[in-house]
Short mmCIF file of C-alpha atoms in Angstrom, two decimals:
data_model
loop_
_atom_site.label_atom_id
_atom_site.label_comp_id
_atom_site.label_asym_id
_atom_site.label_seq_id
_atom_site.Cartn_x
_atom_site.Cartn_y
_atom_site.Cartn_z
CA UNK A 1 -14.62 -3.61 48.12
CA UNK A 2 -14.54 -0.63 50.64
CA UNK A 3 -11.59 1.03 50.67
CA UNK A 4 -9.67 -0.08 54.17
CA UNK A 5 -8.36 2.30 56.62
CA UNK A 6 -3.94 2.00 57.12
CA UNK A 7 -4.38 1.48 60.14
CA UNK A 8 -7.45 -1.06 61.56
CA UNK A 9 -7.97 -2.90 64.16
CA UNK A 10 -9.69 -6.15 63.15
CA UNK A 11 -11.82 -8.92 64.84
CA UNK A 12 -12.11 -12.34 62.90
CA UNK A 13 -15.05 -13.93 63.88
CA UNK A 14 -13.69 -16.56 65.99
CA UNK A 15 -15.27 -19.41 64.46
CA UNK A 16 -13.23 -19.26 61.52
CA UNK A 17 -9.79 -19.42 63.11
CA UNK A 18 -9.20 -23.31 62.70
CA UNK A 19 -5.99 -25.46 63.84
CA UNK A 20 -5.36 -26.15 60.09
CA UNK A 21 -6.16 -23.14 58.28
CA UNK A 22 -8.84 -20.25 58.56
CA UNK A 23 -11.85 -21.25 57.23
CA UNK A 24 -15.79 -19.96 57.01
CA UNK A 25 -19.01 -19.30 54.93
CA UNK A 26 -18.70 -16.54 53.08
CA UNK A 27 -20.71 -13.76 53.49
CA UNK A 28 -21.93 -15.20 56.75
CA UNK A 29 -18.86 -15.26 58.93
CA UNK A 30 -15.95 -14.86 56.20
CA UNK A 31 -15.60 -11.68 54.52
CA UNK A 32 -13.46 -9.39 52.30
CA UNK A 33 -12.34 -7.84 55.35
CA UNK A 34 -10.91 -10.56 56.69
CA UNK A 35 -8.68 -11.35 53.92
CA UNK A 36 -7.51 -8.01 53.91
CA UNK A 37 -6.36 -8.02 57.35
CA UNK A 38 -5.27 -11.30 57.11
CA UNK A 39 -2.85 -10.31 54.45
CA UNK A 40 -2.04 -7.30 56.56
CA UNK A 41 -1.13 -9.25 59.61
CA UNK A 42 0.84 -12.35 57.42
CA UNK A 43 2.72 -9.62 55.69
CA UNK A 44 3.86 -8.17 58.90
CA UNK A 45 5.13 -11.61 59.83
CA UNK A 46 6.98 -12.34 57.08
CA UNK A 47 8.21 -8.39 56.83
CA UNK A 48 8.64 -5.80 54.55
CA UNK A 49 10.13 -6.68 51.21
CA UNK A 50 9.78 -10.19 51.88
CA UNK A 51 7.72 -12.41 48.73
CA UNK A 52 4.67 -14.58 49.05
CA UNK A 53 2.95 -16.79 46.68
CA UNK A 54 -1.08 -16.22 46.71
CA UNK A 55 -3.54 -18.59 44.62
CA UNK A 56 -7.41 -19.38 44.76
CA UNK A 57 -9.05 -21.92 43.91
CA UNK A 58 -12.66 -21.82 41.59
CA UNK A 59 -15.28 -21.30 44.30
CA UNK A 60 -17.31 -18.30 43.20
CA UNK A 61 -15.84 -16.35 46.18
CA UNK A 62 -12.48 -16.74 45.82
CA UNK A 63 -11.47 -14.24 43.27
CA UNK A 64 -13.11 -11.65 45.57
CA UNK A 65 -11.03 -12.65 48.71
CA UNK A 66 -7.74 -13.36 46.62
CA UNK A 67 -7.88 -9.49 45.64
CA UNK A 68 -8.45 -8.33 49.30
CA UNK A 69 -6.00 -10.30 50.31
CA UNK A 70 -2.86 -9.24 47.99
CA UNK A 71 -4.50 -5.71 48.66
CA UNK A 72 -3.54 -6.53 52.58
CA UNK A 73 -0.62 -8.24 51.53
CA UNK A 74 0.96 -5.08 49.32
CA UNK A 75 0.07 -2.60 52.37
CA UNK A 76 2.11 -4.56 54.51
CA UNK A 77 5.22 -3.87 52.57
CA UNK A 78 5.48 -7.47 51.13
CA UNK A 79 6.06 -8.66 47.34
CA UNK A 80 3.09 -10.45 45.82
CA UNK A 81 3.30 -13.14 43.00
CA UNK A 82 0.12 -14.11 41.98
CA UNK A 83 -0.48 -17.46 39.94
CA UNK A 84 -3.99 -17.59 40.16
CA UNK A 85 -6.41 -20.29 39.77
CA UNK A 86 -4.98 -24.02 40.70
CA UNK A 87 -5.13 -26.47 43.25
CA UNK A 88 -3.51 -26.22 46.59
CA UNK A 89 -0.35 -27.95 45.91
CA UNK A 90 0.61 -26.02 42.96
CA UNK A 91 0.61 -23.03 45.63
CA UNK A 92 3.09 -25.44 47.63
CA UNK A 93 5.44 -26.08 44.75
CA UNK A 94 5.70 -22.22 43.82
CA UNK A 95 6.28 -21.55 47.55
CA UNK A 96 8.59 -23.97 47.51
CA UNK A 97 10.60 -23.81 43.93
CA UNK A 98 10.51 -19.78 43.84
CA UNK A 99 13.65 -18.47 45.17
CA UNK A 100 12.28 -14.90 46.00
CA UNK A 101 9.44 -16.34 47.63
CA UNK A 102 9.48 -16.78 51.75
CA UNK A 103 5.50 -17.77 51.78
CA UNK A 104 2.55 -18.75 50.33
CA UNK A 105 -1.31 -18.12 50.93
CA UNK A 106 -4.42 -20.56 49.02
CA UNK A 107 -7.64 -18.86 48.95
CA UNK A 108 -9.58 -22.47 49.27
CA UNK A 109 -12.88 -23.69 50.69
CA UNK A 110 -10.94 -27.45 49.88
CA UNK A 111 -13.70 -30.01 50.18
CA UNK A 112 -16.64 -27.93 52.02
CA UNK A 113 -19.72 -27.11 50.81
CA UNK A 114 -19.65 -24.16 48.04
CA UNK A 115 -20.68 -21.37 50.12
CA UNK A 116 -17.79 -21.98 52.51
CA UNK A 117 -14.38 -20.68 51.96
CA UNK A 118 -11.10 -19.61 53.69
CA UNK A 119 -7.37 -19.85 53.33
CA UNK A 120 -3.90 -22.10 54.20
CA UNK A 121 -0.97 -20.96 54.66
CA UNK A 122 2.60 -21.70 54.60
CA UNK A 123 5.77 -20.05 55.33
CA UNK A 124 9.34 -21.20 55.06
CA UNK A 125 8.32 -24.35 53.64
CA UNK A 126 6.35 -25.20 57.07
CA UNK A 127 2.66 -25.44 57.46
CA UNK A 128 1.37 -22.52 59.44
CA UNK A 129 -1.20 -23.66 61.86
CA UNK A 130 -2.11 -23.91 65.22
CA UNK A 131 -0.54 -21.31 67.52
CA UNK A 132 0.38 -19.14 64.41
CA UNK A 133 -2.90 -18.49 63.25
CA UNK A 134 -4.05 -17.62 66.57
CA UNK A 135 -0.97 -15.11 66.65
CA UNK A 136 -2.37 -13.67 63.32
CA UNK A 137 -5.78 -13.20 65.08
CA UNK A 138 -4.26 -11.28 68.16
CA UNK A 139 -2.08 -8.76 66.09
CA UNK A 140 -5.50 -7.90 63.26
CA UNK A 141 -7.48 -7.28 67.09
CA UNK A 142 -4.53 -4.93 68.32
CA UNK A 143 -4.93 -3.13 65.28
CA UNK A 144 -0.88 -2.40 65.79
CA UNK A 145 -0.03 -2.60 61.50
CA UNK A 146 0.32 0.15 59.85
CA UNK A 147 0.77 0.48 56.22
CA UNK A 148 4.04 0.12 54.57
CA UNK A 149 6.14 3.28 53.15
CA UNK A 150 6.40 1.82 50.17
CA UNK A 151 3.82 -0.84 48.75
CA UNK A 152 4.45 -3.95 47.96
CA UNK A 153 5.34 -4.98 43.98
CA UNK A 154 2.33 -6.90 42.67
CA UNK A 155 2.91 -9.68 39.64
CA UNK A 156 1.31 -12.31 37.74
CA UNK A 157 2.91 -15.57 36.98
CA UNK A 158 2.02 -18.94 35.38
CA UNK A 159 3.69 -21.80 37.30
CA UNK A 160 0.95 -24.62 35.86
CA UNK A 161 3.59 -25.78 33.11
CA UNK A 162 6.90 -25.90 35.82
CA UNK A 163 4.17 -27.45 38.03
CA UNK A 164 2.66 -30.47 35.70
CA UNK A 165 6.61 -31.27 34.37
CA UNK A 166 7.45 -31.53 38.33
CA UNK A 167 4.75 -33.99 38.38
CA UNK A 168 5.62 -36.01 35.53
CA UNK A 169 8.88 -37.22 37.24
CA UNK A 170 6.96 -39.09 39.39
CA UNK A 171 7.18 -41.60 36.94
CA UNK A 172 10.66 -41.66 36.13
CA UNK A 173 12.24 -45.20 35.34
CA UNK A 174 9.19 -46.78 34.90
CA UNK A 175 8.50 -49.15 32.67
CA UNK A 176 6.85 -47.41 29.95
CA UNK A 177 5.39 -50.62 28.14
CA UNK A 178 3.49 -51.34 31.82
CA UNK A 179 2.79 -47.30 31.65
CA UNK A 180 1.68 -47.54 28.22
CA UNK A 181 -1.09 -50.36 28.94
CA UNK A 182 -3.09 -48.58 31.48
CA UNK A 183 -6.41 -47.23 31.57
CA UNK A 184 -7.30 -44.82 33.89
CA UNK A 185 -10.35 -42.38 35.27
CA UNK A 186 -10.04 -39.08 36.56
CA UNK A 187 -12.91 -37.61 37.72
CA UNK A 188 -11.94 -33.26 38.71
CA UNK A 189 -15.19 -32.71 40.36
CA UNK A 190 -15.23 -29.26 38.76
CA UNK A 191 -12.56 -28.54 41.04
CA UNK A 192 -9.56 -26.66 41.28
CA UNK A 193 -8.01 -29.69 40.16
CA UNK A 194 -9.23 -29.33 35.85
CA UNK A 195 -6.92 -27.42 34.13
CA UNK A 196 -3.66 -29.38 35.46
CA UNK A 197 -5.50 -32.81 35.12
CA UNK A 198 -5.72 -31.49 31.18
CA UNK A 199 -2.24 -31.03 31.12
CA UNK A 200 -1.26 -33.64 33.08
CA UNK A 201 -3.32 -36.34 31.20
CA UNK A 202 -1.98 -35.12 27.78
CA UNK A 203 1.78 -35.81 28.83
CA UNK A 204 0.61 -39.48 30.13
CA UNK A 205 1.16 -43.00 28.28
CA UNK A 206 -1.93 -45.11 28.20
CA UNK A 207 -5.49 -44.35 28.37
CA UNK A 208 -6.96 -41.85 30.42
CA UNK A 209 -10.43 -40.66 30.69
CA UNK A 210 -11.51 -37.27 32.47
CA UNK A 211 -14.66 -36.52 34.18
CA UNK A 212 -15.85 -32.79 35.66
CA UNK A 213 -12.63 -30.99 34.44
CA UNK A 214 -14.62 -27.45 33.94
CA UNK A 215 -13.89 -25.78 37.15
CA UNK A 216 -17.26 -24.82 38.93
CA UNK A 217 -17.39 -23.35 41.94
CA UNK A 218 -21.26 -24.53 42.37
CA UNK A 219 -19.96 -28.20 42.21
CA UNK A 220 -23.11 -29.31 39.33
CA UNK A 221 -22.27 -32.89 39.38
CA UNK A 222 -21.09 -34.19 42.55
CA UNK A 223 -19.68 -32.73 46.18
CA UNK A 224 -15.53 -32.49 45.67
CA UNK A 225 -14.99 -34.73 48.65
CA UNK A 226 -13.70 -38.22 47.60
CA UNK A 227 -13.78 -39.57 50.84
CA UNK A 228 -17.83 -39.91 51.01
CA UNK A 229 -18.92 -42.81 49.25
CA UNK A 230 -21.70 -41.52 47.24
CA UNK A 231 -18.94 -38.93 45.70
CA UNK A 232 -17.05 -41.70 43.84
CA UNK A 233 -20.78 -42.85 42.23
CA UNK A 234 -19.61 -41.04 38.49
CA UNK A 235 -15.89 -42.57 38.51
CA UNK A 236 -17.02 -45.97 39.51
CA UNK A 237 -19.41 -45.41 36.45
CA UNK A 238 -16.55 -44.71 34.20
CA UNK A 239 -14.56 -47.47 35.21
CA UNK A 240 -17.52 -50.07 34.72
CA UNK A 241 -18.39 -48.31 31.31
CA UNK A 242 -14.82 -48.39 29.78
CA UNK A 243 -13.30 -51.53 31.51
CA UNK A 244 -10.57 -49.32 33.19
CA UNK A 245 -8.42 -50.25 35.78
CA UNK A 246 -8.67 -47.79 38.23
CA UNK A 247 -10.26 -44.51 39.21
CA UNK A 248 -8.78 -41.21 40.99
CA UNK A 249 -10.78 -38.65 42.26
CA UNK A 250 -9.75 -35.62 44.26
CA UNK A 251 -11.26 -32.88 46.56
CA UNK A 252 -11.96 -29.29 45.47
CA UNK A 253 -8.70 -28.13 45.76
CA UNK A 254 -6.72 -31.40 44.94
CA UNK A 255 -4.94 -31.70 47.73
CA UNK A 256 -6.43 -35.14 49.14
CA UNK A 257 -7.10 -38.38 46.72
CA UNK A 258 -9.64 -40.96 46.81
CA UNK A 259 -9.18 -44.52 44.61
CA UNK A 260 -11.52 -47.19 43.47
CA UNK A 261 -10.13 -50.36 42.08
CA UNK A 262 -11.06 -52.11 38.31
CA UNK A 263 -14.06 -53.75 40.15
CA UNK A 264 -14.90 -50.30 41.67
CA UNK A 265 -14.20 -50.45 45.23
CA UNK A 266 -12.66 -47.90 47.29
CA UNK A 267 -9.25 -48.00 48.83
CA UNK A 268 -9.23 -46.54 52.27
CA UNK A 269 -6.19 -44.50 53.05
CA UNK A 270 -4.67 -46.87 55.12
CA UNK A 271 -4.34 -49.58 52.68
CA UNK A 272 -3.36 -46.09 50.33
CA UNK A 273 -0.63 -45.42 52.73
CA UNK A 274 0.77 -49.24 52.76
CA UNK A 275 1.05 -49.58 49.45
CA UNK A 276 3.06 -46.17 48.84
CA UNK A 277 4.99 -47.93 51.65
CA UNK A 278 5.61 -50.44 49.87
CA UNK A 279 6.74 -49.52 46.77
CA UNK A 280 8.80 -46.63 49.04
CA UNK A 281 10.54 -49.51 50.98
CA UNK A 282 11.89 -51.46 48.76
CA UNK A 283 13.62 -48.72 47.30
CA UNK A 284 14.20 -46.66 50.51
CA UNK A 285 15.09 -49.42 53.07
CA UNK A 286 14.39 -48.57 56.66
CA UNK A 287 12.28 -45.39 55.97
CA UNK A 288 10.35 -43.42 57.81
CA UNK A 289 6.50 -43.60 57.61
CA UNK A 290 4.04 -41.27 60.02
CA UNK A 291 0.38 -41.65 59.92
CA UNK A 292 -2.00 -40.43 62.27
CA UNK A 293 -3.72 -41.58 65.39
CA UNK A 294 -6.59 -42.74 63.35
CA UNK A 295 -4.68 -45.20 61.27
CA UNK A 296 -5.14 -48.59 61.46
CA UNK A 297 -2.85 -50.61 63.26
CA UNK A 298 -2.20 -53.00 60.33
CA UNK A 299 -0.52 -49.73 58.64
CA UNK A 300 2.13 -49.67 61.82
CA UNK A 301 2.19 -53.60 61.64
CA UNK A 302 2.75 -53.45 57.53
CA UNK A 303 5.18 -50.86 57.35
CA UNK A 304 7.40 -52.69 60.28
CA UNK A 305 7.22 -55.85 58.54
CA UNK A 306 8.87 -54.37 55.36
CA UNK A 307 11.47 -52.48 57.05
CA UNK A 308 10.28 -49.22 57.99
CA UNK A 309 10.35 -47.48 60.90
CA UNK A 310 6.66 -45.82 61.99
CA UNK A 311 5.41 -42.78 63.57
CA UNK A 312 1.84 -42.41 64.97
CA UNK A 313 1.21 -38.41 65.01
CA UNK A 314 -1.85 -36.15 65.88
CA UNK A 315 -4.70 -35.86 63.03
CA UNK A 316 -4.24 -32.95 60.46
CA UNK A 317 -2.43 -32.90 57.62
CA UNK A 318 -0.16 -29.86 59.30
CA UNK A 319 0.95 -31.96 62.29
CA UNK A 320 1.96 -34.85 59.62
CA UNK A 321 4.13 -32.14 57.64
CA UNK A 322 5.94 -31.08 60.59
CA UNK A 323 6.24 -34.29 61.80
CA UNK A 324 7.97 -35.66 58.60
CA UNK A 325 9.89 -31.92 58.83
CA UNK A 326 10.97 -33.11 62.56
CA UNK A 327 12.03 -36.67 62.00
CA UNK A 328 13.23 -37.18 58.46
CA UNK A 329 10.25 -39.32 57.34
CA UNK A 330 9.97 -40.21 53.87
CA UNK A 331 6.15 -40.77 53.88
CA UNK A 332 3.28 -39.83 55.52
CA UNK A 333 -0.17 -40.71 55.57
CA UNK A 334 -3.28 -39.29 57.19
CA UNK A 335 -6.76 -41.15 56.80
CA UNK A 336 -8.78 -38.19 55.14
CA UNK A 337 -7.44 -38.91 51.72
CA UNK A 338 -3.63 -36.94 52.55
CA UNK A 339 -0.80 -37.82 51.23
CA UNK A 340 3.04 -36.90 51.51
CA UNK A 341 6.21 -37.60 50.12
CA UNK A 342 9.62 -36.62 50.90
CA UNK A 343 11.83 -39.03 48.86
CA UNK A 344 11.54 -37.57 45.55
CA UNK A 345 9.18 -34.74 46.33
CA UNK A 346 8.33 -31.82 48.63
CA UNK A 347 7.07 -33.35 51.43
CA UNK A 348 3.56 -31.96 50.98
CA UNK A 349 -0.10 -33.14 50.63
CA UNK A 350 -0.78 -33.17 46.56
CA UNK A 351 -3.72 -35.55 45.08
CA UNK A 352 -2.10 -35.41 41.98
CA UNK A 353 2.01 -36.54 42.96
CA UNK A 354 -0.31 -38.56 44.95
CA UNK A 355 -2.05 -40.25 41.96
CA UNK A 356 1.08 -40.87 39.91
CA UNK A 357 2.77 -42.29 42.60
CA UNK A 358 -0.02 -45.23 42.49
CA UNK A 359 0.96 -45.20 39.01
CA UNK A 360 4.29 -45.68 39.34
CA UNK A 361 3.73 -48.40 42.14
CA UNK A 362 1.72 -50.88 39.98
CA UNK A 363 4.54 -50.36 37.34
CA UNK A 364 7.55 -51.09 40.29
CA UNK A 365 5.63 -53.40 42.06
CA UNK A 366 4.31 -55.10 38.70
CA UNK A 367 0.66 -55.23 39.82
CA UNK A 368 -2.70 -54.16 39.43
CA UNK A 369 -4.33 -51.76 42.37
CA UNK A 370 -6.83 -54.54 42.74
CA UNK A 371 -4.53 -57.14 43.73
CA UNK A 372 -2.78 -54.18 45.61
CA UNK A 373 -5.44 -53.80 47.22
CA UNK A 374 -6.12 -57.31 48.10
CA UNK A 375 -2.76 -57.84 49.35
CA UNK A 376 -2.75 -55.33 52.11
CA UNK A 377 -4.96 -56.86 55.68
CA UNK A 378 -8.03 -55.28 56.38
CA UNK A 379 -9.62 -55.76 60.12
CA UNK A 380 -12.73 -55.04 60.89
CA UNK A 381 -13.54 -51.07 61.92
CA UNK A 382 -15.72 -47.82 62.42
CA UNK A 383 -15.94 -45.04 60.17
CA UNK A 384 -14.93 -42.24 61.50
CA UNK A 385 -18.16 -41.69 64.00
CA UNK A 386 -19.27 -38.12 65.17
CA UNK A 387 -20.97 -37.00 68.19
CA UNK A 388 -22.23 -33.16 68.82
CA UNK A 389 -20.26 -31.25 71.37
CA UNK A 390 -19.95 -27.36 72.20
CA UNK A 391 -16.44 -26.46 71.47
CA UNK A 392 -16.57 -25.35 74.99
CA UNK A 393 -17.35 -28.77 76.09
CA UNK A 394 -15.44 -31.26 73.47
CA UNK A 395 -12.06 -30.74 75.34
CA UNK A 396 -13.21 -31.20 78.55
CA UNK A 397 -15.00 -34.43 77.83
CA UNK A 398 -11.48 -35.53 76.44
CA UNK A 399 -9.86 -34.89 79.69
CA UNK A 400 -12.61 -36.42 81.68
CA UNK A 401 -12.41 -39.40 79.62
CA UNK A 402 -8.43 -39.60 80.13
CA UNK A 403 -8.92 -39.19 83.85
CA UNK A 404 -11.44 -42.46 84.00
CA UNK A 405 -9.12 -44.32 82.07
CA UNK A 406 -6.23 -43.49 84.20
CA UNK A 407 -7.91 -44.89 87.11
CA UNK A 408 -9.02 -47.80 85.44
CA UNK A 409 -5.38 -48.51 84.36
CA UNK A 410 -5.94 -48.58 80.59
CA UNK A 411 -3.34 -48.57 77.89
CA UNK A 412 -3.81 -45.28 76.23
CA UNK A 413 -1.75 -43.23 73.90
CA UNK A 414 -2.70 -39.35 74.26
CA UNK A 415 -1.02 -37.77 71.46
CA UNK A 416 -4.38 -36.85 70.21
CA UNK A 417 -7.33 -37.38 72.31
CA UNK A 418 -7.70 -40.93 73.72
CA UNK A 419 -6.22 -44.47 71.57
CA UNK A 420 -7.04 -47.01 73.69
CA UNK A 421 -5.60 -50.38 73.32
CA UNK A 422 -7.26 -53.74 74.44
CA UNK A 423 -7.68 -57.34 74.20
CA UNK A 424 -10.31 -56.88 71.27
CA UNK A 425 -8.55 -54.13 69.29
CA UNK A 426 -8.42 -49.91 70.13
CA UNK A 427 -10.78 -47.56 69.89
CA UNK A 428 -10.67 -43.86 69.54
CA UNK A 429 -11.90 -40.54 71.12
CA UNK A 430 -10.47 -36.89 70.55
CA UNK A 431 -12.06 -33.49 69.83
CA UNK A 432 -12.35 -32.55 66.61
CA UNK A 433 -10.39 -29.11 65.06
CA UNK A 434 -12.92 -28.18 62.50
CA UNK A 435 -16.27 -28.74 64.31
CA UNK A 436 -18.13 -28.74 67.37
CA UNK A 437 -17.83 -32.43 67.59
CA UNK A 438 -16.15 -35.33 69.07
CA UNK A 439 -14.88 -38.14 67.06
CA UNK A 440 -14.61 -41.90 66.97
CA UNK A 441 -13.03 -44.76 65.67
CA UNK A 442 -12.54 -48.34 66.81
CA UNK A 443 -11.31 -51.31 64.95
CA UNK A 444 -11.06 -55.06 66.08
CA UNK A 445 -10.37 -58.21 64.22
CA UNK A 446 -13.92 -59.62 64.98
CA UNK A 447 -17.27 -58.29 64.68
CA UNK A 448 -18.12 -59.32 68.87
CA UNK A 449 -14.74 -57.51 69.48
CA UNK A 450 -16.03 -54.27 67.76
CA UNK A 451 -19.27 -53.83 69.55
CA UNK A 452 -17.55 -54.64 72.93
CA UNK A 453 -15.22 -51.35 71.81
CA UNK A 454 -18.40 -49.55 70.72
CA UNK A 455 -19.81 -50.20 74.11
CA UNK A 456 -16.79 -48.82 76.00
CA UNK A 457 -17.43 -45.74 73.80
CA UNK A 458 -20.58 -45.37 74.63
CA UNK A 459 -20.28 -45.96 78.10
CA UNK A 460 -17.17 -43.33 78.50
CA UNK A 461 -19.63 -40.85 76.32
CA UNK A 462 -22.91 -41.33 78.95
CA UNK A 463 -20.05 -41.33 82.17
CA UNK A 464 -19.70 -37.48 80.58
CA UNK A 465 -23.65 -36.71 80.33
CA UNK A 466 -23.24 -36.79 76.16
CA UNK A 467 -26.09 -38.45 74.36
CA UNK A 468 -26.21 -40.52 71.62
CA UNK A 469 -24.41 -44.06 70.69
CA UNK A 470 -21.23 -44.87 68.85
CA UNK A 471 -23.54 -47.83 67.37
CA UNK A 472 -25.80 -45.40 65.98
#
């Protein structure tokens, strides 16, 4: 890497600078330069003397951008601890169980394709999104940090074993003979994910079998993103092949989870999120539970009927962590496959805390995730549907939409986009934070009800000259 100048001014290319984190293809529109004045600018946030956690996770970029950015970091006057290659929650525990430590950076390209890559950041045990990452793009363009007097210690530390033991009291009072029966799948991915699944499954009762756990930042076998179908085609495999009685798969840097029951089929993350309830209820009476607008309404429904008090919040797993911050919530949910707990954890996304919670809740709850599974209500509904849309354009076509409604006198919930309630069911339509899109979802309890909401979709879509059909 070049050498940078103390003092630069530095323009990220604004494609990169997400709501949730910063995030690009490498090479293309993501370079060692930005990490290095992304480290620059974070550092001068936090301030000098201050310590952050960094860690990467195995695409073939990421060792390149993890040392630009503690390079940035250590000019700006701030204390690096390094813990190197893991998944994105084990960067959330060290940020969060390391006393010196005020914040934390992942170098992750989580479950894009392996040429992408970027980073997400927290500080102060809050996710740092939104308006703060604009903030760091406005202070690397004024160019106004100049290097530290002193430079920043740099040190290396290995926080996998603290990390994995953390873990393993997700399971605590369990019964260990119902612990001791099951057989389980993992399947890594040849993500970040591996080497703590290794340790992790060692440490387990019962029988556990591991697919993918060599981390590969090419991704040989499958694409690390559990919540496309075809990604879950090797674990439901394994199940089949060894008569096991469930499968967990995770993204590439293990912060999201994705399920398939002994018969192989997937849980979505609403019926995820109302089972956690569940078993979090009738230990926790009257909890809080947030999910977000794209939840089904049976999770709102569920969780009231067992006690709990609900929260609908924007999309992204950073609004759900401040949320639960916010309002006390023991639980959150969001339906991309995050997870949170705040009862006897951290109240961040982790796959894996994730995962042996679902343990733990077929021991408590004395049940198999199939009949889990089978318990929860399930009403007919969309995938989440994508339509094209200039980001100069998505918003706008949001706030058209909103306006027609208004006039019209529908029941609509703005917290994110449009949720649109009706006779037939809601439907769904906000901008997406991560692409030049629009999104969709609608859900009904009959199939006639669901193309009626499809149609009302469509017709809001044409009323804004956009092209295409949410039946499509």
């Amino acid at each position: 890497m070049t050498e940078p100048t103390p003092t630069l001014s530095h323009r990220f290319d604004p494609s990169i600078l997400r709501e949730y984190d910063i995030r690009g293809i490498f090479g293309m529109t993501l370079f060692e330069t930005d990490a290095y004045a992304l480290g620059r600018s974070f550092g001068a946030i936090m301030g000098r003397g201050a310590g952050v956690v960094v860690g990467r996770d195995g695409r073939l970029s990421s060792p390149a951008l993890e040392q630009a950015l503690v390079d940035g970091l250590a000019d700006a006057g701030v204390n690096v601890i390094r813990i190197g290659l893991g998944p994105t929650p084990m960067l959330y525990f060290a940020e969060a169980s390391i006393p010196e430590v005020k914040g934390g950076i992942q170098v992750t390209g989580s479950h894009n394709p392996a040429d992408h890559n970027g980073f997400k950041l927290v500080l102060a045990g809050a996710p740092f999104f939104g308006a703060d990452i604009v903030r760091l793009g406005s202070m690397a363009a004024a160019g106004d940090l100049p290097a530290a007097e002193n430079r920043g210690h740099i040190e290396e530390r290995d926080v996998l074993p603290a990390y994995v033991t953390r873990l393993l009291e997700g399971l605590a009072g369990c019964d260990g003979n119902h612990l001791s029966r099951l057989r389980v799948g993992w399947d890594a991915g040849n993500g970040a994910a591996g080497p703590a699944l290794e340790r992790l499954i060692s440490q387990l009762p019962g029988e556990h079998h591991l697919l993918f756990s060599e981390v590969d930042g090419r991704f040989p076998n499958h694409h690390p993103d559990p919540t496309i179908d075809a990604n879950l085609s090797d674990l439901r495999r394994l199940v089949a092949a060894k008569n096991l009685d469930f499968g967990l798969a995770f993204d590439g840097d293990a912060d999201r989870i994705g399920v398939v029951d002994g018969t192989g089929r997937v849980l979505d993350a609403d019926r995820l999120l109302l089972i956690f309830a569940r078993d979090l209820l009738a230990r926790r009476p009257g909890a809080g539970v947030i999910a977000d607008v794209k939840a089904s309404r049976t999770v709102f429904e569920g969780v009231r009927a067992l006690g709990g008090r609900t929260e609908m919040a924007p999309a992204g797993h950073s609004h759900i962590k401040a949320r639960m911050k916010r309002s006390g919530a023991l639980l959150g949910g969001e339906t991309s496959g995050h997870f949170f707990f705040a009862d006897d954890w951290f109240g961040f996304d982790d796959g894996l805390y994730a995962a042996l919670r679902l343990i733990a809740a077929t021991a408590r709850l004395e049940s198999s995730v199939a009949a889990l599974r089978d318990a929860t209500p399930a009403l007919i509904s969309t995938p989440e549907l994508r339509f094209p849309a200039d980001d100069a354009r998505k918003f706008a076509v949001v706030e058209e939409v909103m306006r027609r409604l208004a006039l019209a006198g529908a029941r609509v919930d703005a917290i994110d986009g449009v949720r649109v309630d009706t006779p037939d069911g809601w439907w769904l339509l906000r901008a997406s934070n991560t692409q030049a899109a629009l999104t969709a979802r609608a859900e009904s309890d009959t199939q006639a009800g669901l193309q009626r909401l499809l149609d009302q979709i469509d017709g809001q879509l044409a009323a804004s000259g956009l092209a295409g059909t949410a039946r499509a």
